[in-house]
Coordinates of C-alpha atoms and ligand atoms in Angstrom, one line a residue:
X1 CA 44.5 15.1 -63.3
X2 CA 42.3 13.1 -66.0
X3 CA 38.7 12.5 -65.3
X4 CA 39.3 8.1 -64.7
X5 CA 36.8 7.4 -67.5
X6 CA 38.7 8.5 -70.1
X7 CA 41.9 6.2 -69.1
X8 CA 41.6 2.7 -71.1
X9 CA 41.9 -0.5 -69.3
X10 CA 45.4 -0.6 -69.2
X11 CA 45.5 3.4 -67.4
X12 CA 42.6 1.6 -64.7
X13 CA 44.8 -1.0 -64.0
X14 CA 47.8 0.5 -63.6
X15 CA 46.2 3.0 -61.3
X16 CA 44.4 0.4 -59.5
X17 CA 47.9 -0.9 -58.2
X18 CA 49.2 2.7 -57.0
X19 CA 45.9 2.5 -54.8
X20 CA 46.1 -0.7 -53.5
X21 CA 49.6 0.0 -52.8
X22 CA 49.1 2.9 -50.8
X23 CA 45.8 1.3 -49.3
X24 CA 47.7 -1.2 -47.6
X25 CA 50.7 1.3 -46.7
X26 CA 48.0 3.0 -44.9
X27 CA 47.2 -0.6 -43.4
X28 CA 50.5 -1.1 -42.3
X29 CA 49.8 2.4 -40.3
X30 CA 47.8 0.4 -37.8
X31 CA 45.2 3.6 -37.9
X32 CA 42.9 4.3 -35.0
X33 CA 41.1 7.3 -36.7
X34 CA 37.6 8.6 -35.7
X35 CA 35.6 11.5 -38.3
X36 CA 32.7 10.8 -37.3
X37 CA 31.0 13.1 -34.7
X38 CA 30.7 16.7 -34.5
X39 CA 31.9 17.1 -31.6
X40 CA 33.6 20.4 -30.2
X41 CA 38.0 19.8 -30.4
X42 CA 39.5 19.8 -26.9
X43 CA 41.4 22.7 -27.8
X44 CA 37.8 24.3 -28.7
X45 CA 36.6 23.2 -25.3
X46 CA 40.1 24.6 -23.6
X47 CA 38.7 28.1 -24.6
X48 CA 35.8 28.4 -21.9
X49 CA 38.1 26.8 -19.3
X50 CA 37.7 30.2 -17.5
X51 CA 33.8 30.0 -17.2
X52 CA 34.0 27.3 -14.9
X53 CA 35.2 29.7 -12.2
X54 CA 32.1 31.6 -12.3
X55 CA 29.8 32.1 -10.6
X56 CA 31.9 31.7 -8.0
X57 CA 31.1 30.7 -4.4
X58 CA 30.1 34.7 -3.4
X59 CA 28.2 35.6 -6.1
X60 CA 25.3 33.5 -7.7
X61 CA 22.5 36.5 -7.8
X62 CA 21.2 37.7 -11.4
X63 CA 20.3 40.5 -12.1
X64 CA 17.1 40.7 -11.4
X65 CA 17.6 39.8 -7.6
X66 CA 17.0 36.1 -8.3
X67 CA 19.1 33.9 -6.4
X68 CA 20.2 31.1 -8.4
X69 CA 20.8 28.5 -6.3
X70 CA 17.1 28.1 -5.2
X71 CA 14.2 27.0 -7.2
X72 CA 12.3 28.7 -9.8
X73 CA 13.1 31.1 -12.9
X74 CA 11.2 28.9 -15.4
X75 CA 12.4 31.2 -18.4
X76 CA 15.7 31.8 -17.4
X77 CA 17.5 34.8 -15.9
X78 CA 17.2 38.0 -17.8
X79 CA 20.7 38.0 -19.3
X80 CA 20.5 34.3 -21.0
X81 CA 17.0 35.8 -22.1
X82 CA 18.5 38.5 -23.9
X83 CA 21.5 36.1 -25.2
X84 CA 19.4 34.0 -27.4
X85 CA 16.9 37.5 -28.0
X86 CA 19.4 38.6 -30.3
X87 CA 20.9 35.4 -31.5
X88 CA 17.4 34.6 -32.6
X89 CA 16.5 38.3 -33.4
X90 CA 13.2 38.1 -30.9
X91 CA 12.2 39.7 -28.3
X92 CA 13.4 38.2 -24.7
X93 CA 9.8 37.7 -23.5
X94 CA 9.2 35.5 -26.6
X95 CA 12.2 33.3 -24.9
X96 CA 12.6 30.4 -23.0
X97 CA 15.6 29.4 -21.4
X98 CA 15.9 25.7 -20.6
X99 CA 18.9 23.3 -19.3
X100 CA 21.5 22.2 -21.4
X101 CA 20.1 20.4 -24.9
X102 CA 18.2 22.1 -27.4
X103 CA 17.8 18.4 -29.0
X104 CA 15.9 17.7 -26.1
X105 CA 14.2 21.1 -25.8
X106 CA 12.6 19.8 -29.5
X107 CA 12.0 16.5 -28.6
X108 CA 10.0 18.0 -26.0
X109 CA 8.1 20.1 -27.7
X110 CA 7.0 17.3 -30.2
X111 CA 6.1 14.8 -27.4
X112 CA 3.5 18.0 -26.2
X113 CA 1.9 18.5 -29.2
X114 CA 1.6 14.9 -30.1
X115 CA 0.1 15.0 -26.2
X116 CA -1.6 18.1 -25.9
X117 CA -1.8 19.6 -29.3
X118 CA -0.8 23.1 -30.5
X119 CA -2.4 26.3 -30.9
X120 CA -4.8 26.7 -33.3
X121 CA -5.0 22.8 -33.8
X122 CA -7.5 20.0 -33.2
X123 CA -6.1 18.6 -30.1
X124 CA -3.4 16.0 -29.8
X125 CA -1.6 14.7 -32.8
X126 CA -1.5 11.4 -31.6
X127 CA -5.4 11.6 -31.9
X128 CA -5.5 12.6 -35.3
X129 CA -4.1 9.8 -37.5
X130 CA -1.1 8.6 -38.6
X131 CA 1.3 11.4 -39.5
X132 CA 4.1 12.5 -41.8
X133 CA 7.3 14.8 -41.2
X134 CA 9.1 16.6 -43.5
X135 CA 13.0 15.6 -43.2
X136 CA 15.0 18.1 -45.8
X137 CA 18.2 15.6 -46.8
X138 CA 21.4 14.8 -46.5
X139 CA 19.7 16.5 -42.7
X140 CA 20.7 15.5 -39.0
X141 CA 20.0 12.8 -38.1
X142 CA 19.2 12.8 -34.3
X143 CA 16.2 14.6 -35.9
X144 CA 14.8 12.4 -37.8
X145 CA 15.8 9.8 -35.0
X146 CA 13.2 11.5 -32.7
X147 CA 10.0 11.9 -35.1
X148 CA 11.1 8.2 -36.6
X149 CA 10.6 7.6 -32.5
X150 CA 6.8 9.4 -32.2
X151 CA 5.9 7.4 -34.5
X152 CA 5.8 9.7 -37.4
X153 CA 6.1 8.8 -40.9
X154 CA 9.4 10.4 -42.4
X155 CA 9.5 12.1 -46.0
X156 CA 12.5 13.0 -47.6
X157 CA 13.1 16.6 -49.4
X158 CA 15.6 17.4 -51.2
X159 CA 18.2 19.7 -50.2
X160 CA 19.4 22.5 -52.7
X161 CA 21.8 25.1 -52.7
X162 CA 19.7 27.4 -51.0
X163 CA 17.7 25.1 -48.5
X164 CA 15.0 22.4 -48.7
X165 CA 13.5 22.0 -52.5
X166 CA 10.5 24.4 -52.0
X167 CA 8.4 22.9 -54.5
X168 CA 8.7 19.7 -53.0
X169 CA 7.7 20.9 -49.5
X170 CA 4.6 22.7 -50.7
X171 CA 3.4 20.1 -52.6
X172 CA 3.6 17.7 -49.5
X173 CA 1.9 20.4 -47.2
X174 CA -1.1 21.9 -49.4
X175 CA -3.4 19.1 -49.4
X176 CA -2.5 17.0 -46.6
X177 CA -2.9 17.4 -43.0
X178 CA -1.1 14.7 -41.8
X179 CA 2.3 16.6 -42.4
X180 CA 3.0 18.3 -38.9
X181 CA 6.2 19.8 -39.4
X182 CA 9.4 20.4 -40.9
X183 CA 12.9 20.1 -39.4
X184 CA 15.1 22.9 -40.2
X185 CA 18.8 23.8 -39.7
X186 CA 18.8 27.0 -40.8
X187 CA 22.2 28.4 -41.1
X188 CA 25.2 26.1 -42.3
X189 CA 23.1 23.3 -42.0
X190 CA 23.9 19.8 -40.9
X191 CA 25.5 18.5 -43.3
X192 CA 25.9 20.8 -46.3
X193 CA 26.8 24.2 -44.9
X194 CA 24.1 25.5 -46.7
X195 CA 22.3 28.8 -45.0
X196 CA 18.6 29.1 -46.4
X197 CA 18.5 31.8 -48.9
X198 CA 15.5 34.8 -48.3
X199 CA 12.9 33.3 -50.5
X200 CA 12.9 29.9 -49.2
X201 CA 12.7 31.7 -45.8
X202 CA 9.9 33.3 -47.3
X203 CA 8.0 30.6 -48.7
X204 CA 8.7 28.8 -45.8
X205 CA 6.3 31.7 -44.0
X206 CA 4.0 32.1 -46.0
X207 CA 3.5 28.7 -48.1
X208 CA -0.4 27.2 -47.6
X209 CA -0.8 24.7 -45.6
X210 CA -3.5 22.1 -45.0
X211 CA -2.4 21.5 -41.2
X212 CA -3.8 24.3 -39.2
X213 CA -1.5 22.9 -36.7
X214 CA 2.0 22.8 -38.5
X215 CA 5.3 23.6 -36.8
X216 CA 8.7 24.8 -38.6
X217 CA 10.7 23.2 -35.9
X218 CA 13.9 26.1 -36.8
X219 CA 17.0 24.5 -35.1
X220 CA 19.6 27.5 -35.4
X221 CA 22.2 25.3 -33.9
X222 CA 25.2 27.1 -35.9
X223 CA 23.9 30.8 -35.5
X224 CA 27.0 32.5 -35.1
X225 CA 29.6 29.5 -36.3
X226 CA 31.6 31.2 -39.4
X227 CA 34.8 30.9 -40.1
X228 CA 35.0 32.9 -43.5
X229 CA 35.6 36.2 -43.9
X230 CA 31.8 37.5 -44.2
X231 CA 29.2 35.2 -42.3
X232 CA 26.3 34.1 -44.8
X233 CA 22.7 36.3 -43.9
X234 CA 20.0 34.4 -42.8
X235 CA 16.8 36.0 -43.1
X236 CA 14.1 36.5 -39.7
X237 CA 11.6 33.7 -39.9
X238 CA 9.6 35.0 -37.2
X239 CA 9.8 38.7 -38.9
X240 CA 8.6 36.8 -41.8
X241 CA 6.0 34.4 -40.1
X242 CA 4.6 37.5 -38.3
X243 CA 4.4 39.3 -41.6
X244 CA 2.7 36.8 -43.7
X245 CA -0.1 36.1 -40.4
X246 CA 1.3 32.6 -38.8
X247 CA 3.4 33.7 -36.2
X248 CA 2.4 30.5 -34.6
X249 CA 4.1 28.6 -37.1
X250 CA 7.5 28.6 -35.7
X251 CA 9.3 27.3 -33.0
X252 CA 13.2 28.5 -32.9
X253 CA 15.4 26.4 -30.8
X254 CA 19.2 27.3 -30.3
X255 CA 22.4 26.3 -27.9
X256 CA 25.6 27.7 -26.6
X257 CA 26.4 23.4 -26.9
X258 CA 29.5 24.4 -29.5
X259 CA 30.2 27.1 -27.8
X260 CA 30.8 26.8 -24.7
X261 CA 30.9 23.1 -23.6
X262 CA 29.2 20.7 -25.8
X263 CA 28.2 18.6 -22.5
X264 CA 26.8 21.5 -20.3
X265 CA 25.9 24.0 -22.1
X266 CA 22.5 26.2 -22.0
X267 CA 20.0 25.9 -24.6
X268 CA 16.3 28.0 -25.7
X269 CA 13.7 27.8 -27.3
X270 CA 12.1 31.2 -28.7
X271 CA 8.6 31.5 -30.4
X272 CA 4.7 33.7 -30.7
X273 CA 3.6 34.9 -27.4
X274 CA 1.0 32.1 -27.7
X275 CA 3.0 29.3 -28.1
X276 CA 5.4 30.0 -25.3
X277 CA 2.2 30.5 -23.3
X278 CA 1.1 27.3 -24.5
X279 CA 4.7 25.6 -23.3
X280 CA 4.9 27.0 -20.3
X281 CA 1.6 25.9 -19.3
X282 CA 3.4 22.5 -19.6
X283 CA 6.5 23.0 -18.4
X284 CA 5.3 24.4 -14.9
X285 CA 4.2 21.0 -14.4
X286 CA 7.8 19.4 -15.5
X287 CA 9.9 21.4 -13.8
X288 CA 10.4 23.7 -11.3
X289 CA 12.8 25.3 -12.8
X290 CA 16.3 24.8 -15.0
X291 CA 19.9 25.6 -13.9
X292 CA 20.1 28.5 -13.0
X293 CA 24.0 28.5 -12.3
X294 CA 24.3 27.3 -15.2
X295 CA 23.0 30.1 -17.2
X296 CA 24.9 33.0 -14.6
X297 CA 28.0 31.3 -15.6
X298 CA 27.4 31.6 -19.2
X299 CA 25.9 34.9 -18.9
X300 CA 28.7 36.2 -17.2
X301 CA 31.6 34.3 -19.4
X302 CA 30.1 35.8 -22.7
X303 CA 28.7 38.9 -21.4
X304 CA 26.3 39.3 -24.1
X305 CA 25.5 38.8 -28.0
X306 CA 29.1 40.7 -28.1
X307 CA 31.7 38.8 -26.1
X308 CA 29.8 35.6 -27.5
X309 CA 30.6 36.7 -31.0
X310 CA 33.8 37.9 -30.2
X311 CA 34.7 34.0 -28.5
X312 CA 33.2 32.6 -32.1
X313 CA 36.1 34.1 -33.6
X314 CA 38.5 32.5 -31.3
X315 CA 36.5 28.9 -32.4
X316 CA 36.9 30.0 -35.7
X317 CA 40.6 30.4 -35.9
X318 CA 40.6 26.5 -34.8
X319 CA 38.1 25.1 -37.1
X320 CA 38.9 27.0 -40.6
X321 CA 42.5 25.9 -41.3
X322 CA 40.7 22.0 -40.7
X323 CA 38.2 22.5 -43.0
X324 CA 41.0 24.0 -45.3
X325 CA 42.7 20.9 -44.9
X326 CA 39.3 18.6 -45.8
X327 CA 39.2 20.9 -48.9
X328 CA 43.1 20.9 -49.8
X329 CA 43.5 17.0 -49.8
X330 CA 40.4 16.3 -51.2
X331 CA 41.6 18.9 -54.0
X332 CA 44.8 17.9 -54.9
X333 CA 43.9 13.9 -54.6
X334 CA 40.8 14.4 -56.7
X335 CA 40.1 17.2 -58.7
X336 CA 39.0 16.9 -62.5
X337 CA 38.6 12.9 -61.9
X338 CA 35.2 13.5 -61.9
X339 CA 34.3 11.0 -59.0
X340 CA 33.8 13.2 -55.9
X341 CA 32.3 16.3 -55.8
X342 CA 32.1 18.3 -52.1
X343 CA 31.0 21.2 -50.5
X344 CA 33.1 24.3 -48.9
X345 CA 31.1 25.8 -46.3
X346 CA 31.6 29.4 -44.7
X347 CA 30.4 27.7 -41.4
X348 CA 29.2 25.0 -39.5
X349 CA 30.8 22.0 -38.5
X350 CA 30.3 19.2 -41.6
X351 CA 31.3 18.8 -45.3
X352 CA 29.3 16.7 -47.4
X353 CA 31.1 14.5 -50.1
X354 CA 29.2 13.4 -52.6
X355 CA 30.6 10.0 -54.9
X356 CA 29.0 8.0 -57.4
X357 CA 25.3 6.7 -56.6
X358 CA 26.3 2.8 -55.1
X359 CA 29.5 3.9 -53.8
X360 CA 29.1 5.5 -50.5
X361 CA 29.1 2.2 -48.1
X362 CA 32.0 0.6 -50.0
X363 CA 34.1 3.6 -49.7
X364 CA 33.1 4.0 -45.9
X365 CA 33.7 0.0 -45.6
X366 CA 37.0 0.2 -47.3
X367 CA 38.4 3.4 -45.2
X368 CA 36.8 1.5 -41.9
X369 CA 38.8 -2.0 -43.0
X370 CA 42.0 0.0 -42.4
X371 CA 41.3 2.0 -39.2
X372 CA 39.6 5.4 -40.5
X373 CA 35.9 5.4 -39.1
X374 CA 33.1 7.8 -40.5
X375 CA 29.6 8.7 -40.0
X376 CA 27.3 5.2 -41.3
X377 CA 26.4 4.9 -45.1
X378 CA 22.9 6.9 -45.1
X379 CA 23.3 8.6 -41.5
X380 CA 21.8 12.1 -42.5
X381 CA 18.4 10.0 -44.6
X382 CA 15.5 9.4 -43.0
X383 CA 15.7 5.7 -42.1
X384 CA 19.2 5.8 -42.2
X385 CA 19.1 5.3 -46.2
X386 CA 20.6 7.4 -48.6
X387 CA 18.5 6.3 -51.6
X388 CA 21.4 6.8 -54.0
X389 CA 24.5 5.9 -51.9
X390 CA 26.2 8.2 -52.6
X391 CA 26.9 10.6 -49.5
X392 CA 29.7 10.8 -47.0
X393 CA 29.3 13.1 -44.0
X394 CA 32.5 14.3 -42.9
X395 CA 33.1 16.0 -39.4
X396 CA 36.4 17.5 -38.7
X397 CA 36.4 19.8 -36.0
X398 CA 37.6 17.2 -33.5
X399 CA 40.9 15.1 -34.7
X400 CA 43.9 17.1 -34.9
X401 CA 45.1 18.7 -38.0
X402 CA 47.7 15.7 -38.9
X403 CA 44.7 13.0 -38.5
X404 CA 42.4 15.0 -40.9
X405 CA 45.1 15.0 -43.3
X406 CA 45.7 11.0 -42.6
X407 CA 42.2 10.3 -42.8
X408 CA 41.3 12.4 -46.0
X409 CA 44.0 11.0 -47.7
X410 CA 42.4 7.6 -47.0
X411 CA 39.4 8.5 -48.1
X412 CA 40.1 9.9 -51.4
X413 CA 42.5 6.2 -51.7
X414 CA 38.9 4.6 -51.3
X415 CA 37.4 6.5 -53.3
X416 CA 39.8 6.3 -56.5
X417 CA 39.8 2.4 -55.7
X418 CA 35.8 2.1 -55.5
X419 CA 35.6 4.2 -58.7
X420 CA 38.5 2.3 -60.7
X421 CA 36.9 -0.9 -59.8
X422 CA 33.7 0.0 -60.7
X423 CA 34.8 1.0 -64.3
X424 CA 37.1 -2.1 -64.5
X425 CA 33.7 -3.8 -63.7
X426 CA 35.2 -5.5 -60.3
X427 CA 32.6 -4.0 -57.8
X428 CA 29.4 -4.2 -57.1
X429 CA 26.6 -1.9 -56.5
X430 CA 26.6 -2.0 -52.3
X431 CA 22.9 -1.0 -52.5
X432 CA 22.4 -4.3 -54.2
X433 CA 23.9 -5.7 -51.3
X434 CA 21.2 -4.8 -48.4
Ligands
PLP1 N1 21.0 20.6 -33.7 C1 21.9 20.4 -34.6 C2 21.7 20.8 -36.0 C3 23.1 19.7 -34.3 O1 24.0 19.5 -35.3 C4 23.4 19.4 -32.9 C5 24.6 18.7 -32.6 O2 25.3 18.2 -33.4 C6 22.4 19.7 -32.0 C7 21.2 20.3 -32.4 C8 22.5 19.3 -30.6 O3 22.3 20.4 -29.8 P1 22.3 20.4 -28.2 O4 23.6 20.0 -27.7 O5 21.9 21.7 -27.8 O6 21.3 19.3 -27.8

């Protein structure tokens, strides 16, 4: 297919009628079509079905004599403990095993520092001055949603190929104190599917940094989520913290949300001896202790780090033919026109489209007018505000197979019609338009 800006006026015209044609074919569809959420397919769901038998209504003792019915167990039972050990390659006294959100788990452990402070800090953030947060983008954006909530002062950094642009992050960090943290999502990140190659990993350990009291905040949410052949290698932060003398400088947060049940699922947070000294200080006082159940029933579902691998694959052999199918349509409908580009992740649960700067909203409008919602223009920015327009975050583990075809073929309509209009001079920049 010809790139569109070598076709004269007549070509753009003429083209510009197939679209509209099949745009309002599509209209006549009366589409009710949602891509907007990651959210966990019911079939996905469907596949731990058979936890929700345990622990049954003999047996609710773990391992280590605790009955989990009562109070108590502050850092879990022993086998959740050892679960998210190995997923975050730590040890399981470095682990704390909480209810059912990491997002919450990290929203928590923002609210205490900005209360309380951090080790080797000067006492509360909130004491300290207006403060800045590093937000690597396109990111996710119930991240940035909860420091944009503290009160903190978001700074965009670029995302690359192999994680956040490091010489962006380290010239943000050196010299000022006010930058607290960074959110990270490791391992086929939200949105791009990128994993974090070893030097960034690196760097990220070992970079200097004016804060004494900084925080990697290391959401691993998609850990073990592949679905190619040979899962991308993420290096040990903590190895590497530990190695390059911050072990404090880490927090690691992870979930079983996507794969178990999204709704009720278990979720830890893993860090140095001294800062989960430091959080259980606080949590005593907030709790008395999490589910327990909750964490015997996943325990005994997966088994360990084994049978939870072994049940990725079964999540895997449901998501990978729908990300083949974002990837085939977008393909055929748009290759070599030089409008979209897109990526093709080994795991995770997003692609990222990329169009022309100004064209994201009135693609997203356009696709919307006729019944095919997506993620908001701008979503994964801070603010909400793509500064060049130009990405689309597309989610498609949870419509069937024949509505991720409907729906991409929509959007690459919208696309080709934004683009030809653009070149026939027709539309207007949308960022113009805020
Ligand atoms: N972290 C990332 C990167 C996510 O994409 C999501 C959900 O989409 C979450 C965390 C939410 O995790 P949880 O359900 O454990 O709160």
């Amino acid at each position: 297919m010809s790139d569109l800006k070598t076709l004269g006026q007549t070509g753009l015209e003429a083209l510009e009628q197939t679209l509209v044609t099949r745009y309002e074919g599509f209209r006549e569809q009366e589409l009710a079509l949602d891509m907007t959420r990651g959210k966990p397919s019911v079939r996905q769901l469907n596949l731990s079905n058979a936890m929700l038998e345990y622990p049954g209504v003999t047996d609710y003792t773990a391992d280590d004599g605790t009955d989990c019915r009562n109070y108590g167990g502050l850092t879990g039972i022993p086998k959740m403990k050892k679960l998210f050990a190995d997923l975050l390659e730590v040890t399981p006294e470095q682990v704390v095993v909480g209810g059912n959100s990491s997002l919450t788990m990290m929203h928590d452990a923002l609210v205490r520092a900005c209360l309380f402070g951090v080790p080797g800090g000067e006492g509360p953030w909130v004491h300290q001055g207006p403060l800045k947060f590093l937000c690597p983008s396109p990111g996710y954006d119930r991240h940035f949603a909860i420091t944009e909530h503290l009160g903190f002062e978001l700074i965009a950094i670029d995302m690359t190929d192999s994680g956040p642009d490091m010489q962006q992050v380290t010239a943000a960090v050196s010299e000022d104190p006010s930058v607290k943290g960074i959110w990270c999502v490791p391992k086929y990140s939200n949105p791009t599917g990128v994993t974090y190659s070893e030097e960034v990993v690196q760097a990220l350990a070992g970079m200097q940094i004016a804060a004494p009291d900084f925080r990697i905040i290391w959401d691993n949410a998609y850990a073990e989520h592949y679905f190619s052949d040979k899962p991308d290698e993420l290096a040990n932060i903590y190895a590497a913290c530990v190695e390059a003398g911050n072990e404090d400088r880490v927090l690691m947060f992870a979930s079983t949300s996507k794969m178990s049940l999204a709704g009720s699922g278990v979720a830890a947070l893993a860090a140095s001896p001294t800062n989960i000294e430091d959080a259980l200080k606080h949590l005593a006082v907030q709790t008395i202790g999490p589910d327990k159940l909750n964490q015997l029933r996943h325990a005994r579902f997966f088994g360990g780090i084994g049978g939870l691998r072994a049940h990725m694959r079964q999540h895997a052999e449901l998501i990978k033919p729908k990300f083949d199918l974002v990837h085939d349509v977008l393909y055929e409908e748009l290759d070599g026109k030089d409008i979209a580009t897109w990526t093709k992740p080994n795991g995770g649960y997003f692609v990222s489209l990329d169009v022309w700067d100004g064209c994201a909203k009135q693609v997203i409008q356009l696709a919307a007018d006729i019944g095919v919602n997506l993620t908001n223009a701008g979503a994964p920015f801070p603010y909400g505000k793509d500064p060049h327009d130009h990405n689309i975050r597309i989610a498609p583990t949870f419509p069937r197979r024949e509505e991720i075809k409907l729906s991409m073929e929509v959007i690459a309509v919208c696309i080709q019609l934004v683009a030809v209009r653009q070149l026939l001079g027709k539309s207007h920049n949308s960022q113009d338009a805020d």
